[in-house]
Short mmCIF file of N, CA and C in Angstrom, two decimals:
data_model
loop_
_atom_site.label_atom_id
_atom_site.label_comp_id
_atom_site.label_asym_id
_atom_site.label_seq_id
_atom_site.Cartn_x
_atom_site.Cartn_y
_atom_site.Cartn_z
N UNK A 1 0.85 -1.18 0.00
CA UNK A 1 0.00 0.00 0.00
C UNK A 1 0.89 1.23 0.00
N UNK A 2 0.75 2.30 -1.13
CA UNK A 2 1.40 3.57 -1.02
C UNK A 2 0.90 4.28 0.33
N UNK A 3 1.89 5.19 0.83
CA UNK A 3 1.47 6.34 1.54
C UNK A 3 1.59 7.91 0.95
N UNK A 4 0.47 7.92 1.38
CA UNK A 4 -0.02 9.55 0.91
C UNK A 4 1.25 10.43 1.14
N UNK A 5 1.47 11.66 0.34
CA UNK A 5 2.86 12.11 1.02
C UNK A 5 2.35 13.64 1.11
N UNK A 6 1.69 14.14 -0.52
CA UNK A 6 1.45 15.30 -0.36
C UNK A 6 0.26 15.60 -0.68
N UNK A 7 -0.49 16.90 -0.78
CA UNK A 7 -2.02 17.02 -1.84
C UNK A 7 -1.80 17.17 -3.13
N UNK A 8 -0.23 17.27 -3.58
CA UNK A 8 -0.31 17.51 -5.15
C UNK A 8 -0.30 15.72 -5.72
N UNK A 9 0.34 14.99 -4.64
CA UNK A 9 0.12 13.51 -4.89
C UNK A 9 -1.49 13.03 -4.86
N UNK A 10 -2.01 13.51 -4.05
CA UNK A 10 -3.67 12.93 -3.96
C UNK A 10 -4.33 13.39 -5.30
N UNK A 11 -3.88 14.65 -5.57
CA UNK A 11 -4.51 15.07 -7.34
C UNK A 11 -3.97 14.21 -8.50
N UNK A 12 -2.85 13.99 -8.10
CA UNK A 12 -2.39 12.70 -9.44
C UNK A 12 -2.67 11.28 -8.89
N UNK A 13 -2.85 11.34 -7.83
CA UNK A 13 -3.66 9.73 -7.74
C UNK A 13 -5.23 9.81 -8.30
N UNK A 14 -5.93 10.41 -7.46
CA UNK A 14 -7.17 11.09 -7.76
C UNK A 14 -7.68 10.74 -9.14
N UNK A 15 -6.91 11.09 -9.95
CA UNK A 15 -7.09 11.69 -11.17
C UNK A 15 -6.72 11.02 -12.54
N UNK A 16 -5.85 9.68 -12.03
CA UNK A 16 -5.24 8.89 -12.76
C UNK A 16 -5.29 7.76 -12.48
N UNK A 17 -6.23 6.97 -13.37
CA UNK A 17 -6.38 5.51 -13.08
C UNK A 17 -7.35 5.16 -11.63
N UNK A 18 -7.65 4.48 -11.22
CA UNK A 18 -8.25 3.57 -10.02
C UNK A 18 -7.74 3.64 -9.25
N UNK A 19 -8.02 4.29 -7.76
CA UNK A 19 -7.47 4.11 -6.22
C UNK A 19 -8.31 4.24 -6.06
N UNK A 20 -7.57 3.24 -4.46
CA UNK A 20 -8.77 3.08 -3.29
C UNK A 20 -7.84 4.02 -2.34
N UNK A 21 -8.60 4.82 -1.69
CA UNK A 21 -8.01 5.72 0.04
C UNK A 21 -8.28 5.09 0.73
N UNK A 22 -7.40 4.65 1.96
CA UNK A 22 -7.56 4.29 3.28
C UNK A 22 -7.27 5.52 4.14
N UNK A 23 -8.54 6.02 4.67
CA UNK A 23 -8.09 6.96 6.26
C UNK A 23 -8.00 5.86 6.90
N UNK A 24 -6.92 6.36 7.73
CA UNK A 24 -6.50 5.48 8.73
C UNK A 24 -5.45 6.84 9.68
N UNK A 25 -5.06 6.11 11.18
CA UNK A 25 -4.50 6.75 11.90
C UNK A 25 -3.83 5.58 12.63
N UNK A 26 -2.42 6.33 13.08
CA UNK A 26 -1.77 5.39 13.81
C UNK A 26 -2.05 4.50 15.45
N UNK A 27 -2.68 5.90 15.43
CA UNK A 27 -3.74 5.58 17.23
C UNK A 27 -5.13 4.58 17.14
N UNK A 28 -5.49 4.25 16.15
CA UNK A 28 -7.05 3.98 15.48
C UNK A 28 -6.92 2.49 15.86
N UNK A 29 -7.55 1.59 17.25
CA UNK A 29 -7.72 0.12 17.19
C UNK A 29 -7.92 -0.19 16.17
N UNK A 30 -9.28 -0.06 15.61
CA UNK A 30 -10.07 -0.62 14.28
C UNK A 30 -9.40 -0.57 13.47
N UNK A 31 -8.31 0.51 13.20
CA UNK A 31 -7.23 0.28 12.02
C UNK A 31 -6.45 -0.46 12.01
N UNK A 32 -6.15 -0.78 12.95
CA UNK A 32 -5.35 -1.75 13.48
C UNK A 32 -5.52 -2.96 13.51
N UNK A 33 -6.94 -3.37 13.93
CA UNK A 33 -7.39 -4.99 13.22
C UNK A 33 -7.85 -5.25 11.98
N UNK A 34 -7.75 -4.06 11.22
CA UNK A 34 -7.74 -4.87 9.80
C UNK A 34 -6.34 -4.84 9.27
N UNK A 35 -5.52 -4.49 9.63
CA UNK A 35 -3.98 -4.42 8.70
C UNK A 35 -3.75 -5.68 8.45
N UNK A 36 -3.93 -6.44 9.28
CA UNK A 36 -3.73 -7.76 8.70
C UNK A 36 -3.93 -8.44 7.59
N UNK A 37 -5.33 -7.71 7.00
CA UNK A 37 -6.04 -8.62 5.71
C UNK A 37 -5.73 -7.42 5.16
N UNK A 38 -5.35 -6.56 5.02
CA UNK A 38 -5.03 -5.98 3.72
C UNK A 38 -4.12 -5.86 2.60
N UNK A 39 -3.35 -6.90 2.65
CA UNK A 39 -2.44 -7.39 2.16
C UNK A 39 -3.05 -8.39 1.01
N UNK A 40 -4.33 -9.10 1.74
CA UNK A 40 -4.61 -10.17 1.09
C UNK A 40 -6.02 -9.33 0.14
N UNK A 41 -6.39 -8.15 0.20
CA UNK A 41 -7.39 -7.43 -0.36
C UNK A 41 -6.71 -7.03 -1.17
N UNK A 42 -5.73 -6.41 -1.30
CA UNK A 42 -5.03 -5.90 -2.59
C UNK A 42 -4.76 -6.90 -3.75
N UNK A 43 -4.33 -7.98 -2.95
CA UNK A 43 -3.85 -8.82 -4.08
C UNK A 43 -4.99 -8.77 -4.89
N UNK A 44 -6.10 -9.37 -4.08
CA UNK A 44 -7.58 -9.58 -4.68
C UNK A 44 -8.01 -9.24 -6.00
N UNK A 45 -7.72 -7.24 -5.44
CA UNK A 45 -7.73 -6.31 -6.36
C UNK A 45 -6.50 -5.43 -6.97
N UNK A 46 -6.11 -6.20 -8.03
CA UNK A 46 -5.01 -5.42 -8.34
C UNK A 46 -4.92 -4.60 -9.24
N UNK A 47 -6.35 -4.79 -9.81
CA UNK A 47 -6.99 -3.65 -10.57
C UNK A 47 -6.54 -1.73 -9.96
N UNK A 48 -6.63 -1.76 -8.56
CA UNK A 48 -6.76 -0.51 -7.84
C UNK A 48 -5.45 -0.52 -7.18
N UNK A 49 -5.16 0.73 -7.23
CA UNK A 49 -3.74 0.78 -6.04
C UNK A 49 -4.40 1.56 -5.22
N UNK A 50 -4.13 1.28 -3.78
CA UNK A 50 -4.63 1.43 -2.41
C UNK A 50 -3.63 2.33 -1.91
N UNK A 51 -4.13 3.32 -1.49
CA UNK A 51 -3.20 4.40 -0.89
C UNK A 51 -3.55 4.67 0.88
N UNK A 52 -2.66 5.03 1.25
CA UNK A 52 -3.11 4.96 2.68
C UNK A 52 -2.90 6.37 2.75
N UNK A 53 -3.48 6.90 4.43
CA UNK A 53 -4.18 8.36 4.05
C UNK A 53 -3.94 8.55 5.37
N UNK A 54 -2.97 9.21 6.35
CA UNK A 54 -2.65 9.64 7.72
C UNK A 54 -4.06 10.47 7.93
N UNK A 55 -4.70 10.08 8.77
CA UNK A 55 -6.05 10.97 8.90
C UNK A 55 -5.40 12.34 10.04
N UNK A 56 -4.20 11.92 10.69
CA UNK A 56 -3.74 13.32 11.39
C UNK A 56 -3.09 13.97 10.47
N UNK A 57 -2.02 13.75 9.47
CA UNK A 57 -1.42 14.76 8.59
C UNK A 57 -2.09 15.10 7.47
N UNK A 58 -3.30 14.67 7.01
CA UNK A 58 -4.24 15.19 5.85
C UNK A 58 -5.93 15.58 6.47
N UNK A 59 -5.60 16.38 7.80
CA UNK A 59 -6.59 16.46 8.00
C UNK A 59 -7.99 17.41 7.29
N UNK A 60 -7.18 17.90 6.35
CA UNK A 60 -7.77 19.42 5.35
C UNK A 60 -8.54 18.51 4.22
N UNK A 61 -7.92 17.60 4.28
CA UNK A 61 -8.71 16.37 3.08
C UNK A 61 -9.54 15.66 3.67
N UNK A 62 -9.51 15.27 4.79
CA UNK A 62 -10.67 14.27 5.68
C UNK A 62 -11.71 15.47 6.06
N UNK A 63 -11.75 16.92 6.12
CA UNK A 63 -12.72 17.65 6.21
C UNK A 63 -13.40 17.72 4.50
N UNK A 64 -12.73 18.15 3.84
CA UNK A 64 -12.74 18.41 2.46
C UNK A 64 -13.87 17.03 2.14
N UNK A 65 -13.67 15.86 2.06
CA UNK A 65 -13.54 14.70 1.45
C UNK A 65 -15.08 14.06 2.66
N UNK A 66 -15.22 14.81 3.48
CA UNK A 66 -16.01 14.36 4.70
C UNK A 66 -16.21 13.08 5.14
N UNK A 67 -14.79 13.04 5.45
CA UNK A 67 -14.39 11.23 6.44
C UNK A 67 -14.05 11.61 7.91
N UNK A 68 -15.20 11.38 8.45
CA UNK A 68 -15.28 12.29 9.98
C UNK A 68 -14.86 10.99 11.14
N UNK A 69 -14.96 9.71 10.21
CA UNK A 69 -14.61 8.41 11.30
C UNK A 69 -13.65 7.66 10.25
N UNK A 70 -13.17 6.71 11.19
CA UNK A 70 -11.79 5.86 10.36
C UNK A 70 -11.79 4.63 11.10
N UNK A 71 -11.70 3.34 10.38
CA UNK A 71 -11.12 3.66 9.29
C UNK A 71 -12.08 3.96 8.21
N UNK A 72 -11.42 4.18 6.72
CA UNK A 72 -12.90 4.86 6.15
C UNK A 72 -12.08 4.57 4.75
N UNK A 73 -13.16 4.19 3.68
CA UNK A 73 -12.14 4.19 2.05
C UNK A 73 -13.38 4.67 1.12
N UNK A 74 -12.40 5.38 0.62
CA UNK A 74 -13.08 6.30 -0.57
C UNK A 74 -12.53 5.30 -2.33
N UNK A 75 -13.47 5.46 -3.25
CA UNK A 75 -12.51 5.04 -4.47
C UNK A 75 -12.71 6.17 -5.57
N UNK A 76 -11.92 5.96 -6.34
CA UNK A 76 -12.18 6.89 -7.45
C UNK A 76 -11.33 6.20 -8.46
N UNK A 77 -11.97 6.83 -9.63
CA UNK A 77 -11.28 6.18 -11.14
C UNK A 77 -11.56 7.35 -11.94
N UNK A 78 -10.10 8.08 -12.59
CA UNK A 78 -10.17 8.88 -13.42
C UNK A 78 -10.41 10.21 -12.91
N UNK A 79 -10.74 10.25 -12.01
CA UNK A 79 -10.87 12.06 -11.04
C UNK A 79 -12.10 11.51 -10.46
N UNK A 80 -13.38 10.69 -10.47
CA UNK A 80 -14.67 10.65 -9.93
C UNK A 80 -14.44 9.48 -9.12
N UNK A 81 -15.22 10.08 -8.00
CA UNK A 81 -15.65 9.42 -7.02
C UNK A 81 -16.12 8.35 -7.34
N UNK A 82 -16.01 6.94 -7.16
CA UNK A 82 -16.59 5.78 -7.44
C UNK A 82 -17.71 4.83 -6.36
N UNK A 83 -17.15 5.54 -5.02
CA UNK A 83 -17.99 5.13 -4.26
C UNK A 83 -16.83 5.46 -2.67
N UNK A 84 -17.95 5.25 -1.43
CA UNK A 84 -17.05 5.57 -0.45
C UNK A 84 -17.67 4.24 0.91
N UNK A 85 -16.94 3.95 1.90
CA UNK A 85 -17.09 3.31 2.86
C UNK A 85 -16.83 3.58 3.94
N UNK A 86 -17.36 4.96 4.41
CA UNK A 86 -17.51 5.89 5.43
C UNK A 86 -17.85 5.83 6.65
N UNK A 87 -17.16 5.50 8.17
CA UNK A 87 -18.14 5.37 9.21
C UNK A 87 -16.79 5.39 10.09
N UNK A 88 -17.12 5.02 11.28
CA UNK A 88 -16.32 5.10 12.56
C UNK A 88 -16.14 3.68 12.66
N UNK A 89 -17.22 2.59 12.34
CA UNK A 89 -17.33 1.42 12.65
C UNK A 89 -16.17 0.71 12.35
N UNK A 90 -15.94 -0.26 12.96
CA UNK A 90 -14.71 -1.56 12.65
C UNK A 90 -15.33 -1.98 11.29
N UNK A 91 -14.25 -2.50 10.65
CA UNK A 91 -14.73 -3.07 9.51
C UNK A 91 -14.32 -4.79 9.60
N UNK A 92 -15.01 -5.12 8.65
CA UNK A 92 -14.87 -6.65 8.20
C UNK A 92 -14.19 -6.72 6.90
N UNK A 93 -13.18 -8.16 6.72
CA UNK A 93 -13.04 -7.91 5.39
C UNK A 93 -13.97 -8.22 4.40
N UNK A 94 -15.33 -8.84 4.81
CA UNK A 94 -16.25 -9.14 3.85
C UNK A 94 -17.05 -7.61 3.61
N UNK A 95 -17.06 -7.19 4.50
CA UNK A 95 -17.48 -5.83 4.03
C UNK A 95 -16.78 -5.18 3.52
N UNK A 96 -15.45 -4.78 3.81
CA UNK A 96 -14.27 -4.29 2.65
C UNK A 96 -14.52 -4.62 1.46
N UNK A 97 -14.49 -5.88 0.75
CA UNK A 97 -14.43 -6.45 -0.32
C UNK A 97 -15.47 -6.10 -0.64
N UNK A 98 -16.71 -6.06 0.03
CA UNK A 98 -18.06 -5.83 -0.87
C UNK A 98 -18.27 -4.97 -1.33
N UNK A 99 -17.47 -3.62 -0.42
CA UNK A 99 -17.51 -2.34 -1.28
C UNK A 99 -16.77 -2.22 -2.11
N UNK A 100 -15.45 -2.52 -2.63
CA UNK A 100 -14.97 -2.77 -3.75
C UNK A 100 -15.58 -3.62 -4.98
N UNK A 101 -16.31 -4.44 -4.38
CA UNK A 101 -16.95 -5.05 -5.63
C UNK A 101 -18.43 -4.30 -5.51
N UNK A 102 -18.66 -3.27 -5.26
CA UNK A 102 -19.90 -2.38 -5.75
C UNK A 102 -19.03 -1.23 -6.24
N UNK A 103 -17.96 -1.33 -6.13
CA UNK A 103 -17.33 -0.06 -7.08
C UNK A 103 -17.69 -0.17 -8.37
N UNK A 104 -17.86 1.29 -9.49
CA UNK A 104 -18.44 1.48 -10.84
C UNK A 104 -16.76 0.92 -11.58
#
């Protein structure tokens, strides 16, 4: 998984080809019990490159982008929004995956 570095990087990810965002934070339990399977979600999809998203150092984008809980994944293909998986809640990887496979 890439890490986010700058906002001129999120506009050329954004904007080029298929990503998935992970907000995530280093303090975040719930982020923390899925790291494990995300290794095995990417492979899955290798269609998308998965970027990870410091929800404390991009916090101008988690207002912007309105990801108010984490962990949280947004997708996009080509500059548009493709769909998002937004909440505070723990996730599952069957729910991970399902929102990727309701991606356009």
């Amino acid at each position: 998984m890439k890490k986010l570095e700058s906002m001129e990087q999120f506009e050329q990810f954004k904007n080029n080809g298929k990503h998935i965002f992970m907000f995530s934070a280093d303090w975040c339990p719930d982020c923390r019990v899925i790291e494990p399977i995300l290794p095995e979600v990417e492979a899955k999809y290798q269609e998308y490159t998965f970027v990870y998203v410091d929800r404390d150092q991009f916090i101008d984008l988690c207002v912007q982008l309105e990801v108010f809980g984490i962990p949280s994944f947004i997708g996009f293909k080509e500059g548009q929004e493709t769909g998002r998986f937004v909440s505070k809640d723990r996730k599952t990887q069957e729910e991970i995956e399902n929102f990727i496979d309701g991606l356009n």
